[in-house]
PDB file of C-alpha atoms in Angstrom:
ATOM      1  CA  UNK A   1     -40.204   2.342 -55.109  1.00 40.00           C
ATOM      2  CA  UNK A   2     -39.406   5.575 -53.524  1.00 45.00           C
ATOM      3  CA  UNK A   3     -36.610   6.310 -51.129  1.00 46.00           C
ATOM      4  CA  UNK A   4     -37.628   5.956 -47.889  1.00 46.00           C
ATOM      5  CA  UNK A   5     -36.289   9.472 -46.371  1.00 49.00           C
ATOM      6  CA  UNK A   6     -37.231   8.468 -42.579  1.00 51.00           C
ATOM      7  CA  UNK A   7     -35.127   5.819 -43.104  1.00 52.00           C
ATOM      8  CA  UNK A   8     -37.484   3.177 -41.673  1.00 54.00           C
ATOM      9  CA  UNK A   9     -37.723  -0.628 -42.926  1.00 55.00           C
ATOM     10  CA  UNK A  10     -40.894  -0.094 -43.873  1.00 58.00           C
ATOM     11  CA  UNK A  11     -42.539   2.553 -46.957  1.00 60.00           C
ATOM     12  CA  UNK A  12     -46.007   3.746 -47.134  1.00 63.00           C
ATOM     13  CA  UNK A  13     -45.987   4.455 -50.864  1.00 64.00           C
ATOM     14  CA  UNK A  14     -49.148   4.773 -53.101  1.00 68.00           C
ATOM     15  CA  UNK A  15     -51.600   3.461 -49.831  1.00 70.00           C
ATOM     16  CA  UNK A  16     -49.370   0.475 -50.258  1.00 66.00           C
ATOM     17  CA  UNK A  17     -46.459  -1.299 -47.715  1.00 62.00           C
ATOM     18  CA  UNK A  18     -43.272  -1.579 -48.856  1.00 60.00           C
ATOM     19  CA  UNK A  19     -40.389  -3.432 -47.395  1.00 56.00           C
ATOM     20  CA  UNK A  20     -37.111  -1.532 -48.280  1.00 53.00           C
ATOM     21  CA  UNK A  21     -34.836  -4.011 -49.903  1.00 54.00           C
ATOM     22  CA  UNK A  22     -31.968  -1.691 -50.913  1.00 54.00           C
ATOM     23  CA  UNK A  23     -30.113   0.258 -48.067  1.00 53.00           C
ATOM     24  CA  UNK A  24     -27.590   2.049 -49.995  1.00 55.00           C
ATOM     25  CA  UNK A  25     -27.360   5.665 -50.862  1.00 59.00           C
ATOM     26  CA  UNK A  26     -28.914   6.460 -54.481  1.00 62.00           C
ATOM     27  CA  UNK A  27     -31.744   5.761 -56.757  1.00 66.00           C
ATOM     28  CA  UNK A  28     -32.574   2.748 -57.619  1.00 63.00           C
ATOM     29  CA  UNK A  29     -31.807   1.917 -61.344  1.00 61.00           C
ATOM     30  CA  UNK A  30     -33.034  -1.667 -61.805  1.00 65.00           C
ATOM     31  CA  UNK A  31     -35.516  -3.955 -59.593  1.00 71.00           C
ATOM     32  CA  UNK A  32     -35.282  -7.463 -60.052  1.00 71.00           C
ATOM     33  CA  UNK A  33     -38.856  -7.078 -59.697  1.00 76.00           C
ATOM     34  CA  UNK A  34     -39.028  -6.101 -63.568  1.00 80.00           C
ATOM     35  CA  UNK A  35     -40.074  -9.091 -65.530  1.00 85.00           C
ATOM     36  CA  UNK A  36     -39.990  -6.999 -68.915  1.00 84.00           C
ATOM     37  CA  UNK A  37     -37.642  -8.679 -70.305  1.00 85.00           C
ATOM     38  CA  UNK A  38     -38.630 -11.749 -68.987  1.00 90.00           C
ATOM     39  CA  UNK A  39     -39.465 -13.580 -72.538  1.00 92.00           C
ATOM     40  CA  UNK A  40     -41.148 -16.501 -73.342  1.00 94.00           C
ATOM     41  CA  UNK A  41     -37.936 -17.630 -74.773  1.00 96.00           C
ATOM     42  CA  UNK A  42     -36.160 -16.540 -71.188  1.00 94.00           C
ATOM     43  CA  UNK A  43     -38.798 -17.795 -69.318  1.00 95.00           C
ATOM     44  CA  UNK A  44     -38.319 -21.570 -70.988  1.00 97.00           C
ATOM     45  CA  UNK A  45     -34.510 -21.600 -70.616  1.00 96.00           C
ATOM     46  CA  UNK A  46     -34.905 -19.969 -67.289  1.00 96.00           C
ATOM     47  CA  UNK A  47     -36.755 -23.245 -65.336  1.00 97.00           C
ATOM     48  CA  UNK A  48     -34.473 -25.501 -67.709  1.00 97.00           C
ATOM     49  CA  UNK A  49     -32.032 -24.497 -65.578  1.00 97.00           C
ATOM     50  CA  UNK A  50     -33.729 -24.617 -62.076  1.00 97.00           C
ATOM     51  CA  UNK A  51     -34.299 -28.372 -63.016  1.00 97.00           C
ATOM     52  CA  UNK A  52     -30.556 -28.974 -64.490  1.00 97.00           C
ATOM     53  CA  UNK A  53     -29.751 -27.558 -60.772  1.00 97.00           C
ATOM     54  CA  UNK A  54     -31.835 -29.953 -59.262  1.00 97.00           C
ATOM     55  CA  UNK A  55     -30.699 -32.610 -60.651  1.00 96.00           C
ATOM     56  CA  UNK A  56     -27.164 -31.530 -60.464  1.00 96.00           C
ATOM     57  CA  UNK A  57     -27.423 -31.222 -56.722  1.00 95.00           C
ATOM     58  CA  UNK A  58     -29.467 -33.939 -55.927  1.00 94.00           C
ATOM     59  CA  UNK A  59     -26.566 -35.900 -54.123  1.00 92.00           C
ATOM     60  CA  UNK A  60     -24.635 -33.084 -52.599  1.00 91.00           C
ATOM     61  CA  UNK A  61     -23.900 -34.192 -49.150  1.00 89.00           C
ATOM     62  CA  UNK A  62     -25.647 -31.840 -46.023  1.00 84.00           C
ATOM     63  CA  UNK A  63     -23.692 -29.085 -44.947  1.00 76.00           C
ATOM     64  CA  UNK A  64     -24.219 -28.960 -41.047  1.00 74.00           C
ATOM     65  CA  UNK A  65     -22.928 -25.505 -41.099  1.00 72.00           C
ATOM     66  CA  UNK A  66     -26.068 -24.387 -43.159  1.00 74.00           C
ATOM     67  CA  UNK A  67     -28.903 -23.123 -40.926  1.00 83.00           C
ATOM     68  CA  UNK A  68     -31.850 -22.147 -42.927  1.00 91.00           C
ATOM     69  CA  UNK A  69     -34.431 -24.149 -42.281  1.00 93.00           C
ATOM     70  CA  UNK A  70     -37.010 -26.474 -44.457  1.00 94.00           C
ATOM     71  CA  UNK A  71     -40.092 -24.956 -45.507  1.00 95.00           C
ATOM     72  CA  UNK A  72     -42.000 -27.718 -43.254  1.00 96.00           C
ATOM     73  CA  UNK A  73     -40.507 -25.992 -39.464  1.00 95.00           C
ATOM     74  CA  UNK A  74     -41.970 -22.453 -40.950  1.00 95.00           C
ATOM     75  CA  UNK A  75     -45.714 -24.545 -41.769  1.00 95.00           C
ATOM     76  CA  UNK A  76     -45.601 -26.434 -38.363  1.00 95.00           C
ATOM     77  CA  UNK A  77     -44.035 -23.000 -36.273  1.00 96.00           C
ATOM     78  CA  UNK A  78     -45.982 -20.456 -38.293  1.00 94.00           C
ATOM     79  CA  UNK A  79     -47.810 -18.960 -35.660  1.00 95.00           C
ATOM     80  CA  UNK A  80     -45.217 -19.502 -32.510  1.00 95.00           C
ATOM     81  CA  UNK A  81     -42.562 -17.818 -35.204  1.00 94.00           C
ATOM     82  CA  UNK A  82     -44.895 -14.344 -35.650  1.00 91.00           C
ATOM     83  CA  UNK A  83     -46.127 -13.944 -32.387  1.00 91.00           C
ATOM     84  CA  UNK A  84     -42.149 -14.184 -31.286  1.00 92.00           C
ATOM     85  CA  UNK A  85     -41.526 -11.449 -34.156  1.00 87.00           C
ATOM     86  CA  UNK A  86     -44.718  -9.522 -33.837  1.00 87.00           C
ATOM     87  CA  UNK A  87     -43.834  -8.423 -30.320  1.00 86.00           C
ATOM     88  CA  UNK A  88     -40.063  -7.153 -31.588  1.00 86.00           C
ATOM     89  CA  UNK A  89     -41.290  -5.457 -34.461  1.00 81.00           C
ATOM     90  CA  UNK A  90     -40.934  -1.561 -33.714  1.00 80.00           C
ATOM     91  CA  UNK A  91     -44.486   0.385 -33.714  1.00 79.00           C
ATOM     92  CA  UNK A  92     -44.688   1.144 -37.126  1.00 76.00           C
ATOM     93  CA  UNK A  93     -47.435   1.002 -39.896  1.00 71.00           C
ATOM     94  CA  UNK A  94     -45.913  -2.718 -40.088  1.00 76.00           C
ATOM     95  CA  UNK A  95     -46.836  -3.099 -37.604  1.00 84.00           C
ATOM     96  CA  UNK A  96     -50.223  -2.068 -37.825  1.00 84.00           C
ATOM     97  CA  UNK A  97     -50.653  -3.591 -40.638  1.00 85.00           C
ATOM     98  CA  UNK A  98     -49.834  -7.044 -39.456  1.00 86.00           C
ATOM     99  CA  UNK A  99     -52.322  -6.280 -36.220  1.00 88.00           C
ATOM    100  CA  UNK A 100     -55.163  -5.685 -38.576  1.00 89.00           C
ATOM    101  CA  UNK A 101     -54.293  -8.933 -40.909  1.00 91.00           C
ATOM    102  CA  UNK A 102     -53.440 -11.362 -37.975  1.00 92.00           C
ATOM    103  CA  UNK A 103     -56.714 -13.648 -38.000  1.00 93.00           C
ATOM    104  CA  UNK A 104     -56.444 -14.095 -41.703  1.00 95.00           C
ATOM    105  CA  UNK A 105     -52.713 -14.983 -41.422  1.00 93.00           C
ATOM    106  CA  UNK A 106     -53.545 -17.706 -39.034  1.00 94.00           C
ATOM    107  CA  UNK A 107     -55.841 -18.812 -41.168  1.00 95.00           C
ATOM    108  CA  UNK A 108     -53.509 -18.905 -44.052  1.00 95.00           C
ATOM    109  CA  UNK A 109     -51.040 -20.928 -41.557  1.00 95.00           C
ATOM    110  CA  UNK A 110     -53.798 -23.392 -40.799  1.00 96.00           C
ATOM    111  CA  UNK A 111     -54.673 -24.222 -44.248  1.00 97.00           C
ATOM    112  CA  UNK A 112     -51.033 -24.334 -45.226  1.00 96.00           C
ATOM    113  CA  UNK A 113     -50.353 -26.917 -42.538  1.00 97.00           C
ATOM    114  CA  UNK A 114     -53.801 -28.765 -43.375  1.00 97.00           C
ATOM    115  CA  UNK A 115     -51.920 -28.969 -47.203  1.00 96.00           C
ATOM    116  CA  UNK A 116     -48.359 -29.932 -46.096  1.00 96.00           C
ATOM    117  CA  UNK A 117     -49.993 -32.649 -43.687  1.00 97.00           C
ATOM    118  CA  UNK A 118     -52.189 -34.054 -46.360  1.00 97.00           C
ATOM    119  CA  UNK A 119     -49.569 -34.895 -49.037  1.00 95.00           C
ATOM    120  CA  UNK A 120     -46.593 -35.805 -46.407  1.00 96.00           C
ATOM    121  CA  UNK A 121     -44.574 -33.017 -47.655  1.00 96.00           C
ATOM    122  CA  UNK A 122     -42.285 -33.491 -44.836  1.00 94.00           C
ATOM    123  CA  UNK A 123     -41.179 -37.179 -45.969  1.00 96.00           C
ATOM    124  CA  UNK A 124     -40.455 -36.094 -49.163  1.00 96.00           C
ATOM    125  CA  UNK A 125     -37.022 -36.517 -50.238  1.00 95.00           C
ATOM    126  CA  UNK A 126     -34.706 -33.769 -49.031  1.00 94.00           C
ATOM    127  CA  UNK A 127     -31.812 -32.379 -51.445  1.00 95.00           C
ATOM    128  CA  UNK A 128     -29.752 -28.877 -51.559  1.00 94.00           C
ATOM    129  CA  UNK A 129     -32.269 -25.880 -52.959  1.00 96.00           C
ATOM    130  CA  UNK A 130     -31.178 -22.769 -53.806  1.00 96.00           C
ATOM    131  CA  UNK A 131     -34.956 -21.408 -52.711  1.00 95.00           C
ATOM    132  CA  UNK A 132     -34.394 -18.083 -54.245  1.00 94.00           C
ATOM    133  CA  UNK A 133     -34.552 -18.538 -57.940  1.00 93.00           C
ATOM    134  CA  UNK A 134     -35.607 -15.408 -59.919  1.00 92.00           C
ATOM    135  CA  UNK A 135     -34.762 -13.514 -62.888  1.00 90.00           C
ATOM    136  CA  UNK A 136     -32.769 -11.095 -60.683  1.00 88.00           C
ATOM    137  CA  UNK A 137     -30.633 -13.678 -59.430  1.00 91.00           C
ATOM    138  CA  UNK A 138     -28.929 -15.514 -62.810  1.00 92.00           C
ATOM    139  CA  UNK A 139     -27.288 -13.689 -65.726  1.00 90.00           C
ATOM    140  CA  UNK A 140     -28.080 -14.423 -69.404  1.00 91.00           C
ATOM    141  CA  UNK A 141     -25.757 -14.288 -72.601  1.00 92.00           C
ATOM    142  CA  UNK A 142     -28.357 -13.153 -75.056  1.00 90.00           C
ATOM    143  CA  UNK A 143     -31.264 -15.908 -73.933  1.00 93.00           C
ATOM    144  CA  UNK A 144     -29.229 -18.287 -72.117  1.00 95.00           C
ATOM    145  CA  UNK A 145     -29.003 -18.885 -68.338  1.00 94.00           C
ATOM    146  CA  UNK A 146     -24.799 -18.806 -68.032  1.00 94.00           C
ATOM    147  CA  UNK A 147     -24.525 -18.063 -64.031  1.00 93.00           C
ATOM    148  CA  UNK A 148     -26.554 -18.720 -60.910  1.00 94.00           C
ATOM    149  CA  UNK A 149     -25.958 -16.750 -57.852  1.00 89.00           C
ATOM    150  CA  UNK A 150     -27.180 -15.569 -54.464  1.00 89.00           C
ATOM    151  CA  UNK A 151     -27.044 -18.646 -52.394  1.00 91.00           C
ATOM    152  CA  UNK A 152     -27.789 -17.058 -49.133  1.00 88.00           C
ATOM    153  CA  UNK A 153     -31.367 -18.850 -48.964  1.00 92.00           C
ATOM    154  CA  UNK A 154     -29.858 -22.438 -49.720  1.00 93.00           C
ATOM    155  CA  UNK A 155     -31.409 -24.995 -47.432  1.00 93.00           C
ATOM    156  CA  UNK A 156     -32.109 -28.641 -47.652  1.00 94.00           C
ATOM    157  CA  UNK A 157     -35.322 -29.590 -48.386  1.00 95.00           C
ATOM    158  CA  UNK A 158     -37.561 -30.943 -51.542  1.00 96.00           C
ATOM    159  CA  UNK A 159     -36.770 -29.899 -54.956  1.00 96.00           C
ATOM    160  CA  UNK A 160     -40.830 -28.766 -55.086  1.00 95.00           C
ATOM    161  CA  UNK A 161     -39.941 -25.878 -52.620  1.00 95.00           C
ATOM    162  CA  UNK A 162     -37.154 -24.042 -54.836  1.00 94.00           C
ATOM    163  CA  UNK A 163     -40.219 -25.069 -58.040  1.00 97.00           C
ATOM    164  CA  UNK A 164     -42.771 -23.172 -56.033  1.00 95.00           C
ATOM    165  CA  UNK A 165     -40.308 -20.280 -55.272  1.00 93.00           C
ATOM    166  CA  UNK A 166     -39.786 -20.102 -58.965  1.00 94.00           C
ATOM    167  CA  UNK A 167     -42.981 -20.107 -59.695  1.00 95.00           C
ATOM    168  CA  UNK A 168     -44.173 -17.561 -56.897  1.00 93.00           C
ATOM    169  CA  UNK A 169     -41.411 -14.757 -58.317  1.00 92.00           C
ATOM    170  CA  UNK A 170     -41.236 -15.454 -61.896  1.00 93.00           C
ATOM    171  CA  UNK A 171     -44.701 -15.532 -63.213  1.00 93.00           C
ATOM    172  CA  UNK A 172     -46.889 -12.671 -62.569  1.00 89.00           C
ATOM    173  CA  UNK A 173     -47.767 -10.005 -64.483  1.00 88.00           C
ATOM    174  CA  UNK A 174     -45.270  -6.855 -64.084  1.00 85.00           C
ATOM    175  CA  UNK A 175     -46.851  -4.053 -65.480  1.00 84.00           C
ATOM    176  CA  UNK A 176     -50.828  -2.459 -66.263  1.00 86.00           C
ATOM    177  CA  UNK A 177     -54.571  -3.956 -65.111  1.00 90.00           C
ATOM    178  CA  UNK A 178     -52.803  -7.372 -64.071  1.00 89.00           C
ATOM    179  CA  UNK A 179     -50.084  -6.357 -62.100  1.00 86.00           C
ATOM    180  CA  UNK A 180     -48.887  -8.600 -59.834  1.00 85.00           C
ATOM    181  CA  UNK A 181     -51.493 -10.921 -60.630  1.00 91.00           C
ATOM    182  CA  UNK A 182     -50.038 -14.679 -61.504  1.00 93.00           C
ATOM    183  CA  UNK A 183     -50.202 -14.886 -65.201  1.00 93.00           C
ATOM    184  CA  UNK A 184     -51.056 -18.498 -65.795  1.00 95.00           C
ATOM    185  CA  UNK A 185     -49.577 -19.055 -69.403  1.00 95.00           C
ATOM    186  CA  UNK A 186     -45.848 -18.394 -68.204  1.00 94.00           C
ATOM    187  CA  UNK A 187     -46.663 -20.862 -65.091  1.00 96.00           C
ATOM    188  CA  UNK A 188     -47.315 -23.566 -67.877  1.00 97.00           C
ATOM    189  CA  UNK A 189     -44.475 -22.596 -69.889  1.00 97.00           C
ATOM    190  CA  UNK A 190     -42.388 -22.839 -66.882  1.00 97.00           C
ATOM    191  CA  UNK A 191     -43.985 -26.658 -65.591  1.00 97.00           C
ATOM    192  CA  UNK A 192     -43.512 -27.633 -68.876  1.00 98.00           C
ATOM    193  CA  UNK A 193     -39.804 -26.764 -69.541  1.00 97.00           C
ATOM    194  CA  UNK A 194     -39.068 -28.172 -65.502  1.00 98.00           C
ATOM    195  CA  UNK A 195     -40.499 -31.456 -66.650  1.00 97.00           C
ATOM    196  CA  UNK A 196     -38.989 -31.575 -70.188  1.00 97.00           C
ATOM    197  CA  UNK A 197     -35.330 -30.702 -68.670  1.00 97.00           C
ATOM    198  CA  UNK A 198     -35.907 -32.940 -65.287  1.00 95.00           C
TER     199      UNK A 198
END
């Protein structure tokens, strides 16, 4: 992405919205965005260790002092929560943007609901989640996951929300005619190791 010179929160770059996620002087030199070197080999070890976590956690006592919420008051608030952010959102082609996509985010928060209500997501079992698990946020020795970090997204809820947050930024295509498409063969890799480790 290119530096945003207005300094605004939001980047028009290549017709395309951009939210700035680095604030500090300087080009950027990495993005944890880059799944190049995201191997098959990575991948596998990779969601071996979100479910080692899992399980590791499973019995760690709630933390009062946390305050992120569960997935399920974002489905049930959805609309309540933008309309309260829409209207302090500066007027900016964010802005805009959101204005011209608002029925089919409602949409999207109706049929998410419709989903969460129809398996009983909410009285699922509740654990600690880390809920931001990426490539970008564990360090490998060679092909092996040896640290876990970034716990500013922990939360309690069910271990199926930090496997679809996983899932949702660690298996789409990075590069050429797919980009940023979901690439389905690292999604069953990634099941498949879960399950096997779980």
């Amino acid at each position: 992405m290119e530096a945003n010179l207005k300094g605004k929160d939001i980047t028009l770059h290549n017709k395309a919205f951009f939210t700035l996620q680095n604030f500090m002087p300087g080009s950027i030199k990495a993005s944890w965005n880059n799944l190049k070197n995201f191997t098959p080999v990575r991948t596998d070890n990779f969601f071996q260790t979100v479910a080692l976590f899992s399980r590791a956690v499973e019995k760690f006592p709630r933390i009062n002092s946390l305050t992120n919420r569960p997935v399920w008051y974002f489905v049930k608030n959805g609309p309540a929560l933008l309309n309260k952010l829409y209207k302090r959102l500066p007027q900016l082609a964010g802005k805009k943007l959101v204005l011209k996509n608002y029925p089919d985010i409602l949409k999207f928060f109706a049929q998410t609901r419709r989903e969460f209500v129809s398996t009983n997501y909410n009285s699922l079992p509740k654990q600690l989640v880390h809920f931001d698990f990426h490539p970008g946020n564990v360090n490998y020795l060679k092909d092996k996951v040896v640290a876990l970090f970034d716990f500013d997204w922990a939360r309690f809820d069910n271990r199926l929300a930090d496997l679809a947050c996983t899932l949702g930024q660690s298996c789409y295509y990075y590069r050429g005619k797919n980009r940023a498409v979901y690439d389905k063969n690292k999604i069953t890799l990634g099941l498949y190791a879960y399950r096997k480790a779980y």
